[in-house]
Amino acid sequence: MAGVVTLAVLWEVAPRLELVDPYFLPPLHTVMEEWWSMATSGELLRHLKASLVRSGVGFLLAIAVAIPLGAAIAWYRPTRELLTPVLELFRNTAALAILPVFTLILGIGETSKISIVLYACFFPVLLSTITGVANVDPQLLRSAKVLGLSPITTFRKIVFPAAVPTIFTGIRISGAAAILVLIAAEMIGANAGLGFLISYSQFNFLIPKMYAAIITTSVLGLAVNYGLVALERRFSRWRAA
């Protein structure tokens, strides 16, 4: 909190003392007044809702597809060895680099924005699932075999719980990527959303509005990260026990 307070004080004082141009970096209180105005008028909620729906749908679809697929790939070693290099290639292809491809094929509507978020979130979750499932302690698997557990029970009771921390590493990376990629996509073609609001404010020199939207984006990213951390602790509670 001390660091945040220090940053806020510097942001307020530097423009007042004209250490920076107050037109391009208004004092913090001016930005917060604009933020409150947008919040009370409903303008901010409209853009925030649009971004949350797009990023949320893409993020959840990525998780729903990547975890089962990653577990299936990891469970069968030859398939894992065959597909991992290809998956690594796609993972290291930046989502924003192929955003024009999504736009050309799917247009500038909601489908392309949700699809680019899904793409950005899919590979971190998939590869972390593969890693987590493939690296489960072999002793645990041998114990399950001795106890006569079925493959499904072994996966549900032993493999998946042991892989949860690694899987959540990918989920947290994807949570951040969902926000970042969507903001960039909304700057290119949208009429609502935080990315659109930032871009629109910049082009129309609505500087306090622009910074208010940026702050909202930062707070949203923090909220998503802390929410996923809390969820991870809930699913990994057995490890502390």
PDB file of C-alpha atoms in Angstrom:
ATOM      1  CA  MET A   1       0.000   0.000   0.000  1.00  0.00           C
ATOM      2  CA  ALA A   2       2.897   2.361   0.707  1.00  0.00           C
ATOM      3  CA  GLY A   3       4.051   2.038  -2.891  1.00  0.00           C
ATOM      4  CA  VAL A   4       0.551   2.719  -4.226  1.00  0.00           C
ATOM      5  CA  VAL A   5       0.136   5.761  -1.986  1.00  0.00           C
ATOM      6  CA  THR A   6       3.555   7.065  -3.046  1.00  0.00           C
ATOM      7  CA  LEU A   7       2.623   6.703  -6.707  1.00  0.00           C
ATOM      8  CA  ALA A   8      -0.685   8.491  -6.124  1.00  0.00           C
ATOM      9  CA  VAL A   9       1.068  11.380  -4.347  1.00  0.00           C
ATOM     10  CA  LEU A  10       3.635  11.711  -7.128  1.00  0.00           C
ATOM     11  CA  TRP A  11       0.862  11.682  -9.738  1.00  0.00           C
ATOM     12  CA  GLU A  12      -0.946  14.460  -7.895  1.00  0.00           C
ATOM     13  CA  VAL A  13       2.079  16.616  -7.113  1.00  0.00           C
ATOM     14  CA  ALA A  14       4.134  16.347 -10.333  1.00  0.00           C
ATOM     15  CA  PRO A  15       1.537  18.057 -12.605  1.00  0.00           C
ATOM     16  CA  ARG A  16       0.802  20.704  -9.953  1.00  0.00           C
ATOM     17  CA  LEU A  17       4.497  21.618  -9.810  1.00  0.00           C
ATOM     18  CA  GLU A  18       4.631  21.411 -13.626  1.00  0.00           C
ATOM     19  CA  LEU A  19       7.341  18.761 -13.496  1.00  0.00           C
ATOM     20  CA  VAL A  20       5.283  17.213 -16.282  1.00  0.00           C
ATOM     21  CA  ASP A  21       2.853  18.867 -18.664  1.00  0.00           C
ATOM     22  CA  PRO A  22      -0.484  18.934 -16.751  1.00  0.00           C
ATOM     23  CA  TYR A  23      -2.402  18.802 -20.028  1.00  0.00           C
ATOM     24  CA  PHE A  24      -0.973  15.410 -20.971  1.00  0.00           C
ATOM     25  CA  LEU A  25      -0.781  14.120 -17.389  1.00  0.00           C
ATOM     26  CA  PRO A  26      -3.518  15.789 -15.322  1.00  0.00           C
ATOM     27  CA  PRO A  27      -3.381  15.617 -11.507  1.00  0.00           C
ATOM     28  CA  LEU A  28      -4.813  12.452 -10.055  1.00  0.00           C
ATOM     29  CA  HIS A  29      -7.805  14.213  -8.504  1.00  0.00           C
ATOM     30  CA  THR A  30      -8.856  15.464 -11.976  1.00  0.00           C
ATOM     31  CA  VAL A  31      -8.701  11.909 -13.342  1.00  0.00           C
ATOM     32  CA  MET A  32     -10.660  10.534 -10.387  1.00  0.00           C
ATOM     33  CA  GLU A  33     -13.318  13.234 -10.788  1.00  0.00           C
ATOM     34  CA  GLU A  34     -13.726  12.141 -14.422  1.00  0.00           C
ATOM     35  CA  TRP A  35     -13.829   8.498 -13.329  1.00  0.00           C
ATOM     36  CA  TRP A  36     -16.591   9.261 -10.820  1.00  0.00           C
ATOM     37  CA  SER A  37     -18.525  11.211 -13.436  1.00  0.00           C
ATOM     38  CA  MET A  38     -18.403   8.269 -15.856  1.00  0.00           C
ATOM     39  CA  ALA A  39     -19.290   5.827 -13.087  1.00  0.00           C
ATOM     40  CA  THR A  40     -22.356   7.768 -11.933  1.00  0.00           C
ATOM     41  CA  SER A  41     -23.575   8.407 -15.491  1.00  0.00           C
ATOM     42  CA  GLY A  42     -23.392   4.731 -16.401  1.00  0.00           C
ATOM     43  CA  GLU A  43     -20.890   5.302 -19.221  1.00  0.00           C
ATOM     44  CA  LEU A  44     -18.103   3.411 -17.459  1.00  0.00           C
ATOM     45  CA  LEU A  45     -20.372   0.487 -16.594  1.00  0.00           C
ATOM     46  CA  ARG A  46     -21.419   0.121 -20.240  1.00  0.00           C
ATOM     47  CA  HIS A  47     -17.837  -0.136 -21.454  1.00  0.00           C
ATOM     48  CA  LEU A  48     -16.759  -2.325 -18.527  1.00  0.00           C
ATOM     49  CA  LYS A  49     -19.640  -4.725 -19.119  1.00  0.00           C
ATOM     50  CA  ALA A  50     -18.750  -5.082 -22.808  1.00  0.00           C
ATOM     51  CA  SER A  51     -15.134  -5.908 -21.989  1.00  0.00           C
ATOM     52  CA  LEU A  52     -16.051  -8.322 -19.199  1.00  0.00           C
ATOM     53  CA  VAL A  53     -18.437 -10.280 -21.401  1.00  0.00           C
ATOM     54  CA  ARG A  54     -15.928 -10.624 -24.241  1.00  0.00           C
ATOM     55  CA  SER A  55     -12.958 -11.520 -22.061  1.00  0.00           C
ATOM     56  CA  GLY A  56     -15.015 -13.753 -19.766  1.00  0.00           C
ATOM     57  CA  VAL A  57     -16.527 -15.811 -22.577  1.00  0.00           C
ATOM     58  CA  GLY A  58     -13.176 -16.283 -24.331  1.00  0.00           C
ATOM     59  CA  PHE A  59     -11.395 -17.099 -21.073  1.00  0.00           C
ATOM     60  CA  LEU A  60     -13.969 -19.671 -19.924  1.00  0.00           C
ATOM     61  CA  LEU A  61     -14.127 -21.315 -23.349  1.00  0.00           C
ATOM     62  CA  ALA A  62     -10.325 -21.638 -23.337  1.00  0.00           C
ATOM     63  CA  ILE A  63     -10.382 -23.306 -19.913  1.00  0.00           C
ATOM     64  CA  ALA A  64     -13.258 -25.608 -20.844  1.00  0.00           C
ATOM     65  CA  VAL A  65     -11.409 -26.873 -23.928  1.00  0.00           C
ATOM     66  CA  ALA A  66      -7.753 -26.694 -22.826  1.00  0.00           C
ATOM     67  CA  ILE A  67      -7.927 -28.606 -19.528  1.00  0.00           C
ATOM     68  CA  PRO A  68      -9.623 -31.786 -20.835  1.00  0.00           C
ATOM     69  CA  LEU A  69      -7.531 -31.722 -24.029  1.00  0.00           C
ATOM     70  CA  GLY A  70      -4.304 -31.123 -22.115  1.00  0.00           C
ATOM     71  CA  ALA A  71      -5.079 -33.949 -19.692  1.00  0.00           C
ATOM     72  CA  ALA A  72      -5.820 -36.315 -22.582  1.00  0.00           C
ATOM     73  CA  ILE A  73      -2.584 -35.383 -24.369  1.00  0.00           C
ATOM     74  CA  ALA A  74      -0.498 -35.791 -21.210  1.00  0.00           C
ATOM     75  CA  TRP A  75      -2.088 -39.125 -20.347  1.00  0.00           C
ATOM     76  CA  TYR A  76      -0.761 -40.686 -23.556  1.00  0.00           C
ATOM     77  CA  ARG A  77       2.986 -40.069 -23.842  1.00  0.00           C
ATOM     78  CA  PRO A  78       3.504 -40.605 -27.620  1.00  0.00           C
ATOM     79  CA  THR A  79       0.784 -38.059 -28.365  1.00  0.00           C
ATOM     80  CA  ARG A  80       2.378 -35.612 -25.934  1.00  0.00           C
ATOM     81  CA  GLU A  81       5.804 -35.958 -27.543  1.00  0.00           C
ATOM     82  CA  LEU A  82       4.315 -35.539 -31.016  1.00  0.00           C
ATOM     83  CA  LEU A  83       2.148 -32.476 -30.305  1.00  0.00           C
ATOM     84  CA  THR A  84       4.195 -30.510 -27.748  1.00  0.00           C
ATOM     85  CA  PRO A  85       6.569 -28.876 -30.315  1.00  0.00           C
ATOM     86  CA  VAL A  86       3.601 -27.753 -32.430  1.00  0.00           C
ATOM     87  CA  LEU A  87       1.802 -26.407 -29.368  1.00  0.00           C
ATOM     88  CA  GLU A  88       4.936 -24.555 -28.271  1.00  0.00           C
ATOM     89  CA  LEU A  89       5.103 -22.944 -31.712  1.00  0.00           C
ATOM     90  CA  PHE A  90       1.550 -21.644 -31.437  1.00  0.00           C
ATOM     91  CA  ARG A  91       2.062 -20.540 -27.843  1.00  0.00           C
ATOM     92  CA  ASN A  92       5.019 -18.394 -28.858  1.00  0.00           C
ATOM     93  CA  THR A  93       3.063 -16.792 -31.697  1.00  0.00           C
ATOM     94  CA  ALA A  94       1.724 -13.604 -30.137  1.00  0.00           C
ATOM     95  CA  ALA A  95      -2.042 -13.313 -30.291  1.00  0.00           C
ATOM     96  CA  LEU A  96      -1.802  -9.695 -31.400  1.00  0.00           C
ATOM     97  CA  ALA A  97       0.440 -10.710 -34.297  1.00  0.00           C
ATOM     98  CA  ILE A  98      -2.370 -12.789 -35.791  1.00  0.00           C
ATOM     99  CA  LEU A  99      -5.186 -10.430 -34.806  1.00  0.00           C
ATOM    100  CA  PRO A 100      -5.430  -9.213 -38.436  1.00  0.00           C
ATOM    101  CA  VAL A 101      -6.033 -12.830 -39.492  1.00  0.00           C
ATOM    102  CA  PHE A 102      -8.931 -13.171 -37.055  1.00  0.00           C
ATOM    103  CA  THR A 103     -10.322  -9.849 -38.237  1.00  0.00           C
ATOM    104  CA  LEU A 104     -10.082 -10.812 -41.928  1.00  0.00           C
ATOM    105  CA  ILE A 105     -11.722 -14.214 -41.407  1.00  0.00           C
ATOM    106  CA  LEU A 106     -14.286 -13.389 -38.693  1.00  0.00           C
ATOM    107  CA  GLY A 107     -14.849  -9.671 -39.259  1.00  0.00           C
ATOM    108  CA  ILE A 108     -14.721  -6.910 -36.655  1.00  0.00           C
ATOM    109  CA  GLY A 109     -17.722  -8.116 -34.647  1.00  0.00           C
ATOM    110  CA  GLU A 110     -17.922  -9.936 -31.339  1.00  0.00           C
ATOM    111  CA  THR A 111     -16.838 -13.296 -32.760  1.00  0.00           C
ATOM    112  CA  SER A 112     -13.339 -12.121 -33.677  1.00  0.00           C
ATOM    113  CA  LYS A 113     -12.785 -10.464 -30.295  1.00  0.00           C
ATOM    114  CA  ILE A 114     -13.908 -13.509 -28.324  1.00  0.00           C
ATOM    115  CA  SER A 115     -11.859 -15.765 -30.612  1.00  0.00           C
ATOM    116  CA  ILE A 116      -8.644 -13.792 -30.131  1.00  0.00           C
ATOM    117  CA  VAL A 117      -9.127 -13.928 -26.354  1.00  0.00           C
ATOM    118  CA  LEU A 118      -9.745 -17.678 -26.588  1.00  0.00           C
ATOM    119  CA  TYR A 119      -6.550 -18.087 -28.632  1.00  0.00           C
ATOM    120  CA  ALA A 120      -4.476 -16.032 -26.185  1.00  0.00           C
ATOM    121  CA  CYS A 121      -5.811 -17.966 -23.171  1.00  0.00           C
ATOM    122  CA  PHE A 122      -5.885 -21.448 -24.673  1.00  0.00           C
ATOM    123  CA  PHE A 123      -2.210 -22.332 -24.964  1.00  0.00           C
ATOM    124  CA  PRO A 124      -0.985 -21.297 -21.487  1.00  0.00           C
ATOM    125  CA  VAL A 125      -3.757 -23.388 -19.900  1.00  0.00           C
ATOM    126  CA  LEU A 126      -3.211 -26.301 -22.288  1.00  0.00           C
ATOM    127  CA  LEU A 127       0.554 -26.494 -21.796  1.00  0.00           C
ATOM    128  CA  SER A 128       0.359 -26.044 -18.023  1.00  0.00           C
ATOM    129  CA  THR A 129      -2.204 -28.868 -17.900  1.00  0.00           C
ATOM    130  CA  ILE A 130       0.072 -31.111 -19.955  1.00  0.00           C
ATOM    131  CA  THR A 131       3.018 -30.301 -17.698  1.00  0.00           C
ATOM    132  CA  GLY A 132       1.043 -30.769 -14.491  1.00  0.00           C
ATOM    133  CA  VAL A 133      -0.498 -34.108 -15.481  1.00  0.00           C
ATOM    134  CA  ALA A 134       2.705 -35.484 -17.034  1.00  0.00           C
ATOM    135  CA  ASN A 135       4.806 -34.666 -13.958  1.00  0.00           C
ATOM    136  CA  VAL A 136       2.626 -36.304 -11.319  1.00  0.00           C
ATOM    137  CA  ASP A 137       4.749 -38.305  -8.878  1.00  0.00           C
ATOM    138  CA  PRO A 138       5.056 -41.847 -10.326  1.00  0.00           C
ATOM    139  CA  GLN A 139       4.913 -43.233  -6.791  1.00  0.00           C
ATOM    140  CA  LEU A 140       1.352 -41.941  -6.490  1.00  0.00           C
ATOM    141  CA  LEU A 141       0.401 -43.681  -9.729  1.00  0.00           C
ATOM    142  CA  ARG A 142       1.971 -46.942  -8.566  1.00  0.00           C
ATOM    143  CA  SER A 143       0.083 -46.685  -5.287  1.00  0.00           C
ATOM    144  CA  ALA A 144      -3.181 -46.194  -7.170  1.00  0.00           C
ATOM    145  CA  LYS A 145      -2.441 -49.258  -9.282  1.00  0.00           C
ATOM    146  CA  VAL A 146      -1.713 -51.346  -6.188  1.00  0.00           C
ATOM    147  CA  LEU A 147      -5.003 -50.227  -4.664  1.00  0.00           C
ATOM    148  CA  GLY A 148      -6.803 -51.307  -7.831  1.00  0.00           C
ATOM    149  CA  LEU A 149      -8.177 -47.878  -8.713  1.00  0.00           C
ATOM    150  CA  SER A 150      -9.661 -47.493 -12.168  1.00  0.00           C
ATOM    151  CA  PRO A 151      -8.016 -45.028 -14.590  1.00  0.00           C
ATOM    152  CA  ILE A 152     -10.917 -42.590 -14.175  1.00  0.00           C
ATOM    153  CA  THR A 153     -10.742 -42.756 -10.370  1.00  0.00           C
ATOM    154  CA  THR A 154      -6.959 -42.423 -10.478  1.00  0.00           C
ATOM    155  CA  PHE A 155      -7.213 -39.291 -12.570  1.00  0.00           C
ATOM    156  CA  ARG A 156     -10.026 -37.775 -10.483  1.00  0.00           C
ATOM    157  CA  LYS A 157      -8.605 -38.583  -7.047  1.00  0.00           C
ATOM    158  CA  ILE A 158      -4.839 -38.397  -7.609  1.00  0.00           C
ATOM    159  CA  VAL A 159      -3.655 -36.973 -10.927  1.00  0.00           C
ATOM    160  CA  PHE A 160      -5.890 -33.914 -11.261  1.00  0.00           C
ATOM    161  CA  PRO A 161      -5.514 -32.703  -7.626  1.00  0.00           C
ATOM    162  CA  ALA A 162      -1.734 -33.057  -7.903  1.00  0.00           C
ATOM    163  CA  ALA A 163      -1.719 -31.099 -11.172  1.00  0.00           C
ATOM    164  CA  VAL A 164      -3.976 -28.258  -9.959  1.00  0.00           C
ATOM    165  CA  PRO A 165      -1.164 -25.859  -8.856  1.00  0.00           C
ATOM    166  CA  THR A 166       0.566 -26.148 -12.239  1.00  0.00           C
ATOM    167  CA  ILE A 167      -2.724 -25.800 -14.104  1.00  0.00           C
ATOM    168  CA  PHE A 168      -3.561 -22.646 -12.165  1.00  0.00           C
ATOM    169  CA  THR A 169      -0.236 -21.122 -13.187  1.00  0.00           C
ATOM    170  CA  GLY A 170      -1.464 -21.266 -16.777  1.00  0.00           C
ATOM    171  CA  ILE A 171      -4.915 -20.048 -15.785  1.00  0.00           C
ATOM    172  CA  ARG A 172      -3.453 -16.982 -14.053  1.00  0.00           C
ATOM    173  CA  ILE A 173      -1.307 -16.196 -17.099  1.00  0.00           C
ATOM    174  CA  SER A 174      -4.403 -16.560 -19.262  1.00  0.00           C
ATOM    175  CA  GLY A 175      -6.440 -14.307 -16.964  1.00  0.00           C
ATOM    176  CA  ALA A 176      -3.976 -11.479 -17.534  1.00  0.00           C
ATOM    177  CA  ALA A 177      -3.768 -12.239 -21.261  1.00  0.00           C
ATOM    178  CA  ALA A 178      -7.559 -12.137 -21.604  1.00  0.00           C
ATOM    179  CA  ILE A 179      -7.622  -8.500 -20.467  1.00  0.00           C
ATOM    180  CA  LEU A 180      -4.515  -7.325 -22.324  1.00  0.00           C
ATOM    181  CA  VAL A 181      -5.377  -8.890 -25.674  1.00  0.00           C
ATOM    182  CA  LEU A 182      -8.994  -7.770 -25.542  1.00  0.00           C
ATOM    183  CA  ILE A 183      -8.047  -4.147 -24.815  1.00  0.00           C
ATOM    184  CA  ALA A 184      -5.821  -4.128 -27.905  1.00  0.00           C
ATOM    185  CA  ALA A 185      -8.523  -5.787 -30.018  1.00  0.00           C
ATOM    186  CA  GLU A 186     -11.129  -3.243 -28.890  1.00  0.00           C
ATOM    187  CA  MET A 187      -8.845  -0.411 -29.969  1.00  0.00           C
ATOM    188  CA  ILE A 188      -8.945  -1.662 -33.556  1.00  0.00           C
ATOM    189  CA  GLY A 189     -12.623  -2.260 -34.149  1.00  0.00           C
ATOM    190  CA  ALA A 190     -15.325  -1.737 -31.528  1.00  0.00           C
ATOM    191  CA  ASN A 191     -17.926   0.754 -30.414  1.00  0.00           C
ATOM    192  CA  ALA A 192     -17.853  -0.215 -26.740  1.00  0.00           C
ATOM    193  CA  GLY A 193     -15.363  -1.597 -24.256  1.00  0.00           C
ATOM    194  CA  LEU A 194     -12.451  -0.258 -22.222  1.00  0.00           C
ATOM    195  CA  GLY A 195     -10.046  -0.528 -25.161  1.00  0.00           C
ATOM    196  CA  PHE A 196     -12.434   1.477 -27.331  1.00  0.00           C
ATOM    197  CA  LEU A 197     -12.843   4.047 -24.542  1.00  0.00           C
ATOM    198  CA  ILE A 198      -9.075   4.488 -24.202  1.00  0.00           C
ATOM    199  CA  SER A 199      -8.570   4.826 -27.958  1.00  0.00           C
ATOM    200  CA  TYR A 200     -11.577   7.144 -28.432  1.00  0.00           C
ATOM    201  CA  SER A 201     -10.424   9.391 -25.582  1.00  0.00           C
ATOM    202  CA  GLN A 202      -6.910   9.606 -26.972  1.00  0.00           C
ATOM    203  CA  PHE A 203      -7.998  10.577 -30.485  1.00  0.00           C
ATOM    204  CA  ASN A 204     -10.390  13.217 -29.111  1.00  0.00           C
ATOM    205  CA  PHE A 205      -7.896  14.553 -26.552  1.00  0.00           C
ATOM    206  CA  LEU A 206     -10.171  13.637 -23.624  1.00  0.00           C
ATOM    207  CA  ILE A 207      -7.100  13.087 -21.484  1.00  0.00           C
ATOM    208  CA  PRO A 208      -8.688  12.642 -18.008  1.00  0.00           C
ATOM    209  CA  LYS A 209     -11.205  10.192 -19.491  1.00  0.00           C
ATOM    210  CA  MET A 210      -8.364   8.236 -21.093  1.00  0.00           C
ATOM    211  CA  TYR A 211      -6.477   7.894 -17.797  1.00  0.00           C
ATOM    212  CA  ALA A 212      -9.696   6.967 -15.981  1.00  0.00           C
ATOM    213  CA  ALA A 213     -10.212   4.111 -18.437  1.00  0.00           C
ATOM    214  CA  ILE A 214      -6.588   3.001 -18.021  1.00  0.00           C
ATOM    215  CA  ILE A 215      -6.966   2.945 -14.230  1.00  0.00           C
ATOM    216  CA  THR A 216     -10.147   0.887 -14.587  1.00  0.00           C
ATOM    217  CA  THR A 217      -8.299  -1.598 -16.778  1.00  0.00           C
ATOM    218  CA  SER A 218      -5.489  -1.907 -14.221  1.00  0.00           C
ATOM    219  CA  VAL A 219      -7.909  -2.454 -11.346  1.00  0.00           C
ATOM    220  CA  LEU A 220      -9.794  -5.037 -13.400  1.00  0.00           C
ATOM    221  CA  GLY A 221      -6.557  -6.921 -14.074  1.00  0.00           C
ATOM    222  CA  LEU A 222      -5.669  -6.898 -10.370  1.00  0.00           C
ATOM    223  CA  ALA A 223      -9.144  -8.109  -9.426  1.00  0.00           C
ATOM    224  CA  VAL A 224      -8.936 -10.995 -11.894  1.00  0.00           C
ATOM    225  CA  ASN A 225      -5.493 -11.997 -10.619  1.00  0.00           C
ATOM    226  CA  TYR A 226      -6.454 -11.919  -6.933  1.00  0.00           C
ATOM    227  CA  GLY A 227      -9.684 -13.765  -7.692  1.00  0.00           C
ATOM    228  CA  LEU A 228      -7.768 -16.552  -9.430  1.00  0.00           C
ATOM    229  CA  VAL A 229      -5.261 -16.729  -6.556  1.00  0.00           C
ATOM    230  CA  ALA A 230      -8.132 -17.161  -4.089  1.00  0.00           C
ATOM    231  CA  LEU A 231      -9.664 -19.839  -6.305  1.00  0.00           C
ATOM    232  CA  GLU A 232      -6.339 -21.645  -6.545  1.00  0.00           C
ATOM    233  CA  ARG A 233      -5.995 -21.692  -2.755  1.00  0.00           C
ATOM    234  CA  ARG A 234      -9.465 -23.126  -2.469  1.00  0.00           C
ATOM    235  CA  PHE A 235      -8.736 -25.965  -4.899  1.00  0.00           C
ATOM    236  CA  SER A 236      -5.278 -26.584  -3.379  1.00  0.00           C
ATOM    237  CA  ARG A 237      -6.420 -26.564   0.257  1.00  0.00           C
ATOM    238  CA  TRP A 238      -5.500 -30.248   0.618  1.00  0.00           C
ATOM    239  CA  ARG A 239      -1.790 -29.407   0.031  1.00  0.00           C
ATOM    240  CA  ALA A 240      -1.679 -27.229   3.143  1.00  0.00           C
ATOM    241  CA  ALA A 241      -3.316 -30.025   5.128  1.00  0.00           C
TER     242      ALA A 241
END
